[in-house]
């Protein structure tokens, strides 16, 4: 079974803190994604990566950065957390560099981040 | 641009049928369907590709009208396990990495 794990299920941080969300997948997938999920808005893509050290902006990258130093690990960084970044963050991975539209994404359980 | 899903929510009794629609203003290459149960990760259901190819669940059916940029997911003879939020996601090109998700349709199946 494909497994995507995220470092925390729940996280509480203060405004201005630097926040790291970690994601690890065990199926040697080329593609990894970070989404945020908010009620009524569905899942919105923050960043994605199709190879080690490669990253591309999604639809809502402002206030976030990412790092992919190893194939299995994709980190989301909030440089200075703000209250409007309180949300559920979902990591996903998929097989197939170059043809992501043909393959399903496997999601992690999510991290519910609260910024006070 | 996000696809539009309808309805936003539907309540069914076991055994009833429902249709969830997903519409886009752009020409689509593929449509993906996922289901998320409360407190869990989204789980893949099906991919529908331009040209008619499908991948996925053999107990859930869906259609893809390329000309209308629409897809429909059919929940037939619903079971309690069908409850959850269903999301469609769309790609506009075969080599696109950006999967745009709709806002979701919450399905509640009651005994």
PDB file of C-alpha atoms in Angstrom:
ATOM      1  CA  UNK A   1       0.000   0.000   0.000  1.00  0.00           C
ATOM      2  CA  UNK A   2       1.144   3.505  -0.784  1.00  0.00           C
ATOM      3  CA  UNK A   3       1.716   5.424   2.345  1.00  0.00           C
ATOM      4  CA  UNK A   4       1.959   9.178   2.684  1.00  0.00           C
ATOM      5  CA  UNK A   5       2.688  10.386   6.173  1.00  0.00           C
ATOM      6  CA  UNK A   6       2.682  13.869   7.620  1.00  0.00           C
ATOM      7  CA  UNK A   7       4.661  14.868  10.655  1.00  0.00           C
ATOM      8  CA  UNK A   8       1.767  16.146  12.781  1.00  0.00           C
ATOM      9  CA  UNK A   9      -2.012  15.793  12.809  1.00  0.00           C
ATOM     10  CA  UNK A  10      -2.496  18.953  14.836  1.00  0.00           C
ATOM     11  CA  UNK A  11      -0.236  21.954  15.250  1.00  0.00           C
ATOM     12  CA  UNK A  12      -0.718  25.239  17.122  1.00  0.00           C
ATOM     13  CA  UNK A  13       1.647  28.119  16.406  1.00  0.00           C
ATOM     14  CA  UNK A  14       1.823  31.809  17.134  1.00  0.00           C
ATOM     15  CA  UNK A  15       1.742  34.638  14.608  1.00  0.00           C
ATOM     16  CA  UNK A  16       5.197  35.308  13.214  1.00  0.00           C
ATOM     17  CA  UNK A  17       6.627  31.867  13.961  1.00  0.00           C
ATOM     18  CA  UNK A  18       8.379  29.859  11.267  1.00  0.00           C
ATOM     19  CA  UNK A  19       6.483  26.627  10.691  1.00  0.00           C
ATOM     20  CA  UNK A  20       7.672  23.418   9.042  1.00  0.00           C
ATOM     21  CA  UNK A  21       5.257  20.780   7.786  1.00  0.00           C
ATOM     22  CA  UNK A  22       6.871  17.528   6.721  1.00  0.00           C
ATOM     23  CA  UNK A  23       5.584  14.926   4.291  1.00  0.00           C
ATOM     24  CA  UNK A  24       7.103  11.543   3.472  1.00  0.00           C
ATOM     25  CA  UNK A  25       5.983   9.003   0.886  1.00  0.00           C
ATOM     26  CA  UNK A  26       7.253   5.444   0.611  1.00  0.00           C
ATOM     27  CA  UNK A  27       6.390   4.540  -2.992  1.00  0.00           C
ATOM     28  CA  UNK A  28       9.209   6.204  -4.898  1.00  0.00           C
ATOM     29  CA  UNK A  29       6.807   8.688  -6.484  1.00  0.00           C
ATOM     30  CA  UNK A  30       8.283  11.446  -8.601  1.00  0.00           C
ATOM     31  CA  UNK A  31       5.546  13.992  -7.958  1.00  0.00           C
ATOM     32  CA  UNK A  32       4.625  15.556  -4.641  1.00  0.00           C
ATOM     33  CA  UNK A  33       2.075  18.238  -3.825  1.00  0.00           C
ATOM     34  CA  UNK A  34       0.985  20.502  -0.995  1.00  0.00           C
ATOM     35  CA  UNK A  35      -2.653  21.607  -0.736  1.00  0.00           C
ATOM     36  CA  UNK A  36      -4.622  23.576   1.769  1.00  0.00           C
ATOM     37  CA  UNK A  37      -8.226  22.678   2.422  1.00  0.00           C
ATOM     38  CA  UNK A  38     -10.770  25.223   3.624  1.00  0.00           C
ATOM     39  CA  UNK A  39     -14.541  24.780   3.969  1.00  0.00           C
ATOM     40  CA  UNK A  40     -16.383  25.749   0.823  1.00  0.00           C
ATOM     41  CA  UNK A  41     -13.174  26.152  -1.173  1.00  0.00           C
ATOM     42  CA  UNK A  42     -12.099  22.562  -1.675  1.00  0.00           C
ATOM     43  CA  UNK A  43      -8.420  21.780  -2.051  1.00  0.00           C
ATOM     44  CA  UNK A  44      -6.144  24.474  -3.397  1.00  0.00           C
ATOM     45  CA  UNK A  45      -2.637  23.753  -4.663  1.00  0.00           C
ATOM     46  CA  UNK A  46       0.144  25.626  -2.902  1.00  0.00           C
ATOM     47  CA  UNK A  47       3.281  24.105  -4.451  1.00  0.00           C
ATOM     48  CA  UNK A  48       4.318  20.968  -6.266  1.00  0.00           C
ATOM     49  CA  UNK A  49       7.517  19.178  -7.127  1.00  0.00           C
ATOM     50  CA  UNK A  50       8.193  16.741  -9.964  1.00  0.00           C
ATOM     51  CA  UNK A  51      11.768  15.893  -9.024  1.00  0.00           C
ATOM     52  CA  UNK A  52      14.311  16.339  -6.274  1.00  0.00           C
ATOM     53  CA  UNK A  53      15.203  20.011  -5.827  1.00  0.00           C
ATOM     54  CA  UNK A  54      12.554  20.997  -8.379  1.00  0.00           C
ATOM     55  CA  UNK A  55       9.560  23.045  -7.260  1.00  0.00           C
ATOM     56  CA  UNK A  56       6.809  24.962  -8.955  1.00  0.00           C
ATOM     57  CA  UNK A  57       4.200  27.376  -7.639  1.00  0.00           C
ATOM     58  CA  UNK A  58       0.619  26.298  -7.487  1.00  0.00           C
ATOM     59  CA  UNK A  59      -2.412  28.560  -7.279  1.00  0.00           C
ATOM     60  CA  UNK A  60      -1.796  30.072  -3.828  1.00  0.00           C
ATOM     61  CA  UNK A  61       1.966  30.134  -3.109  1.00  0.00           C
ATOM     62  CA  UNK A  62       2.081  33.484  -1.306  1.00  0.00           C
ATOM     63  CA  UNK A  63       3.423  33.175   2.226  1.00  0.00           C
ATOM     64  CA  UNK A  64       4.751  29.648   1.658  1.00  0.00           C
ATOM     65  CA  UNK A  65       7.916  28.005   0.436  1.00  0.00           C
ATOM     66  CA  UNK A  66       8.899  24.366  -0.053  1.00  0.00           C
ATOM     67  CA  UNK A  67      11.931  22.156   0.010  1.00  0.00           C
ATOM     68  CA  UNK A  68      12.614  18.797  -1.591  1.00  0.00           C
ATOM     69  CA  UNK A  69      16.101  17.534  -0.846  1.00  0.00           C
ATOM     70  CA  UNK A  70      15.230  13.838  -1.087  1.00  0.00           C
ATOM     71  CA  UNK A  71      12.788  12.096  -3.383  1.00  0.00           C
ATOM     72  CA  UNK A  72      10.602  10.789  -0.574  1.00  0.00           C
ATOM     73  CA  UNK A  73      10.338  14.007   1.445  1.00  0.00           C
ATOM     74  CA  UNK A  74       8.592  17.289   0.662  1.00  0.00           C
ATOM     75  CA  UNK A  75       8.472  20.071   3.213  1.00  0.00           C
ATOM     76  CA  UNK A  76       6.154  23.064   3.386  1.00  0.00           C
ATOM     77  CA  UNK A  77       7.472  26.146   5.156  1.00  0.00           C
ATOM     78  CA  UNK A  78       5.509  29.078   6.475  1.00  0.00           C
ATOM     79  CA  UNK A  79       8.189  31.737   6.835  1.00  0.00           C
ATOM     80  CA  UNK A  80       6.141  33.910   9.193  1.00  0.00           C
ATOM     81  CA  UNK A  81       2.846  32.339  10.133  1.00  0.00           C
ATOM     82  CA  UNK A  82      -0.261  34.478  10.022  1.00  0.00           C
ATOM     83  CA  UNK A  83      -3.792  33.840  11.278  1.00  0.00           C
ATOM     84  CA  UNK A  84      -5.126  33.554   7.718  1.00  0.00           C
ATOM     85  CA  UNK A  85      -2.922  30.495   7.275  1.00  0.00           C
ATOM     86  CA  UNK A  86      -4.986  28.574   9.795  1.00  0.00           C
ATOM     87  CA  UNK A  87      -6.170  25.634   7.734  1.00  0.00           C
ATOM     88  CA  UNK A  88      -5.915  21.920   6.987  1.00  0.00           C
ATOM     89  CA  UNK A  89      -2.790  21.114   4.996  1.00  0.00           C
ATOM     90  CA  UNK A  90      -2.704  18.003   2.846  1.00  0.00           C
ATOM     91  CA  UNK A  91       0.289  16.450   1.180  1.00  0.00           C
ATOM     92  CA  UNK A  92      -0.054  14.131  -1.817  1.00  0.00           C
ATOM     93  CA  UNK A  93       2.168  12.148  -4.153  1.00  0.00           C
ATOM     94  CA  UNK A  94       1.772  10.532  -7.540  1.00  0.00           C
ATOM     95  CA  UNK A  95       3.679   8.411  -9.980  1.00  0.00           C
ATOM     96  CA  UNK A  96       4.835   9.483 -13.383  1.00  0.00           C
ATOM     97  CA  UNK A  97       6.982  12.429 -14.200  1.00  0.00           C
ATOM     98  CA  UNK A  98       5.565  14.215 -17.209  1.00  0.00           C
ATOM     99  CA  UNK A  99       2.112  12.652 -17.105  1.00  0.00           C
ATOM    100  CA  UNK A 100       0.571  13.642 -13.775  1.00  0.00           C
ATOM    101  CA  UNK A 101      -2.850  13.986 -15.359  1.00  0.00           C
ATOM    102  CA  UNK A 102      -2.956  10.238 -15.985  1.00  0.00           C
ATOM    103  CA  UNK A 103      -2.260   9.044 -12.468  1.00  0.00           C
ATOM    104  CA  UNK A 104      -4.062   9.256  -9.170  1.00  0.00           C
ATOM    105  CA  UNK A 105      -2.737  11.198  -6.219  1.00  0.00           C
ATOM    106  CA  UNK A 106      -2.287   9.545  -2.839  1.00  0.00           C
ATOM    107  CA  UNK A 107      -2.976  11.823   0.098  1.00  0.00           C
ATOM    108  CA  UNK A 108      -1.606  11.986   3.591  1.00  0.00           C
ATOM    109  CA  UNK A 109      -3.916  12.323   6.621  1.00  0.00           C
ATOM    110  CA  UNK A 110      -3.426  16.094   6.826  1.00  0.00           C
ATOM    111  CA  UNK A 111      -2.127  18.555   9.395  1.00  0.00           C
ATOM    112  CA  UNK A 112      -4.614  20.896  11.000  1.00  0.00           C
ATOM    113  CA  UNK A 113      -2.667  24.070  11.681  1.00  0.00           C
ATOM    114  CA  UNK A 114      -3.971  26.773  13.968  1.00  0.00           C
ATOM    115  CA  UNK A 115      -2.140  30.097  14.074  1.00  0.00           C
ATOM    116  CA  UNK A 116      -2.970  32.227  17.102  1.00  0.00           C
TER     117      UNK A 116
ATOM    118  CA  UNK B   1      -9.815  28.103 -12.416  1.00  0.00           C
ATOM    119  CA  UNK B   2     -11.819  25.880 -10.099  1.00  0.00           C
ATOM    120  CA  UNK B   3     -14.444  23.611 -11.615  1.00  0.00           C
ATOM    121  CA  UNK B   4     -17.964  24.056 -10.272  1.00  0.00           C
ATOM    122  CA  UNK B   5     -19.649  21.155  -8.508  1.00  0.00           C
ATOM    123  CA  UNK B   6     -23.340  20.666  -7.943  1.00  0.00           C
ATOM    124  CA  UNK B   7     -25.177  20.053  -5.774  1.00  0.00           C
ATOM    125  CA  UNK B   8     -23.287  21.283  -2.707  1.00  0.00           C
ATOM    126  CA  UNK B   9     -24.919  18.632  -0.572  1.00  0.00           C
ATOM    127  CA  UNK B  10     -27.293  15.717  -0.936  1.00  0.00           C
ATOM    128  CA  UNK B  11     -29.031  13.455   1.573  1.00  0.00           C
ATOM    129  CA  UNK B  12     -30.015   9.958   0.502  1.00  0.00           C
ATOM    130  CA  UNK B  13     -31.614   6.902   1.995  1.00  0.00           C
ATOM    131  CA  UNK B  14     -29.859   3.596   1.464  1.00  0.00           C
ATOM    132  CA  UNK B  15     -30.623   2.247  -1.971  1.00  0.00           C
ATOM    133  CA  UNK B  16     -31.341   5.616  -3.570  1.00  0.00           C
ATOM    134  CA  UNK B  17     -29.380   7.076  -6.475  1.00  0.00           C
ATOM    135  CA  UNK B  18     -27.651  10.417  -6.881  1.00  0.00           C
ATOM    136  CA  UNK B  19     -25.681  12.304  -9.498  1.00  0.00           C
ATOM    137  CA  UNK B  20     -22.875  14.757  -8.789  1.00  0.00           C
ATOM    138  CA  UNK B  21     -21.895  17.157 -11.537  1.00  0.00           C
ATOM    139  CA  UNK B  22     -18.617  18.908 -12.271  1.00  0.00           C
ATOM    140  CA  UNK B  23     -18.380  21.702 -14.822  1.00  0.00           C
ATOM    141  CA  UNK B  24     -15.447  23.672 -16.150  1.00  0.00           C
ATOM    142  CA  UNK B  25     -15.191  26.828 -18.233  1.00  0.00           C
ATOM    143  CA  UNK B  26     -12.046  25.445 -19.883  1.00  0.00           C
ATOM    144  CA  UNK B  27     -11.478  22.544 -22.228  1.00  0.00           C
ATOM    145  CA  UNK B  28     -10.374  19.565 -20.189  1.00  0.00           C
ATOM    146  CA  UNK B  29      -7.907  16.752 -20.680  1.00  0.00           C
ATOM    147  CA  UNK B  30      -8.961  14.659 -17.722  1.00  0.00           C
ATOM    148  CA  UNK B  31     -11.294  14.624 -14.742  1.00  0.00           C
ATOM    149  CA  UNK B  32     -10.420  12.982 -11.430  1.00  0.00           C
ATOM    150  CA  UNK B  33     -12.855  12.037  -8.682  1.00  0.00           C
ATOM    151  CA  UNK B  34     -11.972  11.636  -5.001  1.00  0.00           C
ATOM    152  CA  UNK B  35     -13.969  10.904  -1.871  1.00  0.00           C
ATOM    153  CA  UNK B  36     -13.077  12.146   1.582  1.00  0.00           C
ATOM    154  CA  UNK B  37     -14.671  10.716   4.689  1.00  0.00           C
ATOM    155  CA  UNK B  38     -14.825  12.878   7.766  1.00  0.00           C
ATOM    156  CA  UNK B  39     -11.406  13.218   9.381  1.00  0.00           C
ATOM    157  CA  UNK B  40      -9.670  11.151   6.716  1.00  0.00           C
ATOM    158  CA  UNK B  41      -7.538  11.756   3.645  1.00  0.00           C
ATOM    159  CA  UNK B  42      -9.150  12.046   0.207  1.00  0.00           C
ATOM    160  CA  UNK B  43      -9.154   8.721  -1.605  1.00  0.00           C
ATOM    161  CA  UNK B  44      -8.989   8.260  -5.354  1.00  0.00           C
ATOM    162  CA  UNK B  45     -12.101   6.955  -7.111  1.00  0.00           C
ATOM    163  CA  UNK B  46     -11.738   7.424 -10.833  1.00  0.00           C
ATOM    164  CA  UNK B  47      -9.998   9.166 -13.700  1.00  0.00           C
ATOM    165  CA  UNK B  48     -11.776   9.969 -16.949  1.00  0.00           C
ATOM    166  CA  UNK B  49      -9.602  10.929 -19.878  1.00  0.00           C
ATOM    167  CA  UNK B  50     -10.268  12.796 -23.062  1.00  0.00           C
ATOM    168  CA  UNK B  51     -11.053  10.200 -25.664  1.00  0.00           C
ATOM    169  CA  UNK B  52     -13.054   7.960 -23.370  1.00  0.00           C
ATOM    170  CA  UNK B  53     -10.477   6.034 -21.378  1.00  0.00           C
ATOM    171  CA  UNK B  54     -11.246   5.454 -17.701  1.00  0.00           C
ATOM    172  CA  UNK B  55      -9.257   4.243 -14.731  1.00  0.00           C
ATOM    173  CA  UNK B  56     -10.586   3.398 -11.341  1.00  0.00           C
ATOM    174  CA  UNK B  57     -13.330   1.998  -9.225  1.00  0.00           C
ATOM    175  CA  UNK B  58     -15.470  -0.678 -10.863  1.00  0.00           C
ATOM    176  CA  UNK B  59     -18.458  -0.078  -8.610  1.00  0.00           C
ATOM    177  CA  UNK B  60     -18.727   3.645  -9.234  1.00  0.00           C
ATOM    178  CA  UNK B  61     -19.562   5.025 -12.625  1.00  0.00           C
ATOM    179  CA  UNK B  62     -18.918   8.383 -14.186  1.00  0.00           C
ATOM    180  CA  UNK B  63     -19.160  10.114 -17.496  1.00  0.00           C
ATOM    181  CA  UNK B  64     -17.122  12.817 -19.221  1.00  0.00           C
ATOM    182  CA  UNK B  65     -18.671  15.051 -21.852  1.00  0.00           C
ATOM    183  CA  UNK B  66     -15.661  16.659 -23.530  1.00  0.00           C
ATOM    184  CA  UNK B  67     -17.726  19.056 -25.622  1.00  0.00           C
ATOM    185  CA  UNK B  68     -19.520  20.475 -22.605  1.00  0.00           C
ATOM    186  CA  UNK B  69     -16.473  20.264 -20.291  1.00  0.00           C
ATOM    187  CA  UNK B  70     -18.592  18.383 -17.810  1.00  0.00           C
ATOM    188  CA  UNK B  71     -18.315  15.209 -15.807  1.00  0.00           C
ATOM    189  CA  UNK B  72     -20.912  13.413 -13.732  1.00  0.00           C
ATOM    190  CA  UNK B  73     -20.417  10.851 -10.963  1.00  0.00           C
ATOM    191  CA  UNK B  74     -23.224   8.361 -10.462  1.00  0.00           C
ATOM    192  CA  UNK B  75     -23.930   6.900  -7.040  1.00  0.00           C
ATOM    193  CA  UNK B  76     -26.202   3.955  -7.665  1.00  0.00           C
ATOM    194  CA  UNK B  77     -28.057   1.982  -4.978  1.00  0.00           C
ATOM    195  CA  UNK B  78     -26.250   3.981  -2.335  1.00  0.00           C
ATOM    196  CA  UNK B  79     -24.837   2.357   0.771  1.00  0.00           C
ATOM    197  CA  UNK B  80     -23.983   3.878   4.139  1.00  0.00           C
ATOM    198  CA  UNK B  81     -20.300   3.660   3.143  1.00  0.00           C
ATOM    199  CA  UNK B  82     -20.907   6.141   0.305  1.00  0.00           C
ATOM    200  CA  UNK B  83     -21.202   8.996   2.790  1.00  0.00           C
ATOM    201  CA  UNK B  84     -18.478  11.592   2.516  1.00  0.00           C
ATOM    202  CA  UNK B  85     -17.438  14.609   0.493  1.00  0.00           C
ATOM    203  CA  UNK B  86     -16.823  14.045  -3.185  1.00  0.00           C
ATOM    204  CA  UNK B  87     -14.375  16.235  -5.066  1.00  0.00           C
ATOM    205  CA  UNK B  88     -13.791  16.499  -8.750  1.00  0.00           C
ATOM    206  CA  UNK B  89     -10.420  17.655 -10.011  1.00  0.00           C
ATOM    207  CA  UNK B  90      -9.607  18.754 -13.528  1.00  0.00           C
ATOM    208  CA  UNK B  91      -6.548  18.959 -15.757  1.00  0.00           C
ATOM    209  CA  UNK B  92      -6.514  21.098 -18.876  1.00  0.00           C
ATOM    210  CA  UNK B  93      -3.436  19.477 -20.513  1.00  0.00           C
ATOM    211  CA  UNK B  94      -1.958  15.988 -20.441  1.00  0.00           C
ATOM    212  CA  UNK B  95       1.336  17.271 -18.999  1.00  0.00           C
ATOM    213  CA  UNK B  96      -0.293  19.657 -16.542  1.00  0.00           C
ATOM    214  CA  UNK B  97       0.677  19.295 -12.895  1.00  0.00           C
ATOM    215  CA  UNK B  98      -2.020  21.570 -11.517  1.00  0.00           C
ATOM    216  CA  UNK B  99      -5.063  19.580 -10.500  1.00  0.00           C
ATOM    217  CA  UNK B 100      -7.854  22.095  -9.869  1.00  0.00           C
ATOM    218  CA  UNK B 101     -10.410  20.821  -7.381  1.00  0.00           C
ATOM    219  CA  UNK B 102     -14.034  21.773  -7.039  1.00  0.00           C
ATOM    220  CA  UNK B 103     -15.464  22.864  -3.695  1.00  0.00           C
ATOM    221  CA  UNK B 104     -16.906  19.414  -3.036  1.00  0.00           C
ATOM    222  CA  UNK B 105     -20.297  17.749  -2.667  1.00  0.00           C
ATOM    223  CA  UNK B 106     -21.231  16.358   0.723  1.00  0.00           C
ATOM    224  CA  UNK B 107     -23.192  13.125   0.506  1.00  0.00           C
ATOM    225  CA  UNK B 108     -25.033  11.754   3.515  1.00  0.00           C
ATOM    226  CA  UNK B 109     -26.571   8.314   3.251  1.00  0.00           C
ATOM    227  CA  UNK B 110     -29.037   7.382   5.959  1.00  0.00           C
ATOM    228  CA  UNK B 111     -30.413   3.994   6.890  1.00  0.00           C
TER     229      UNK B 111
END
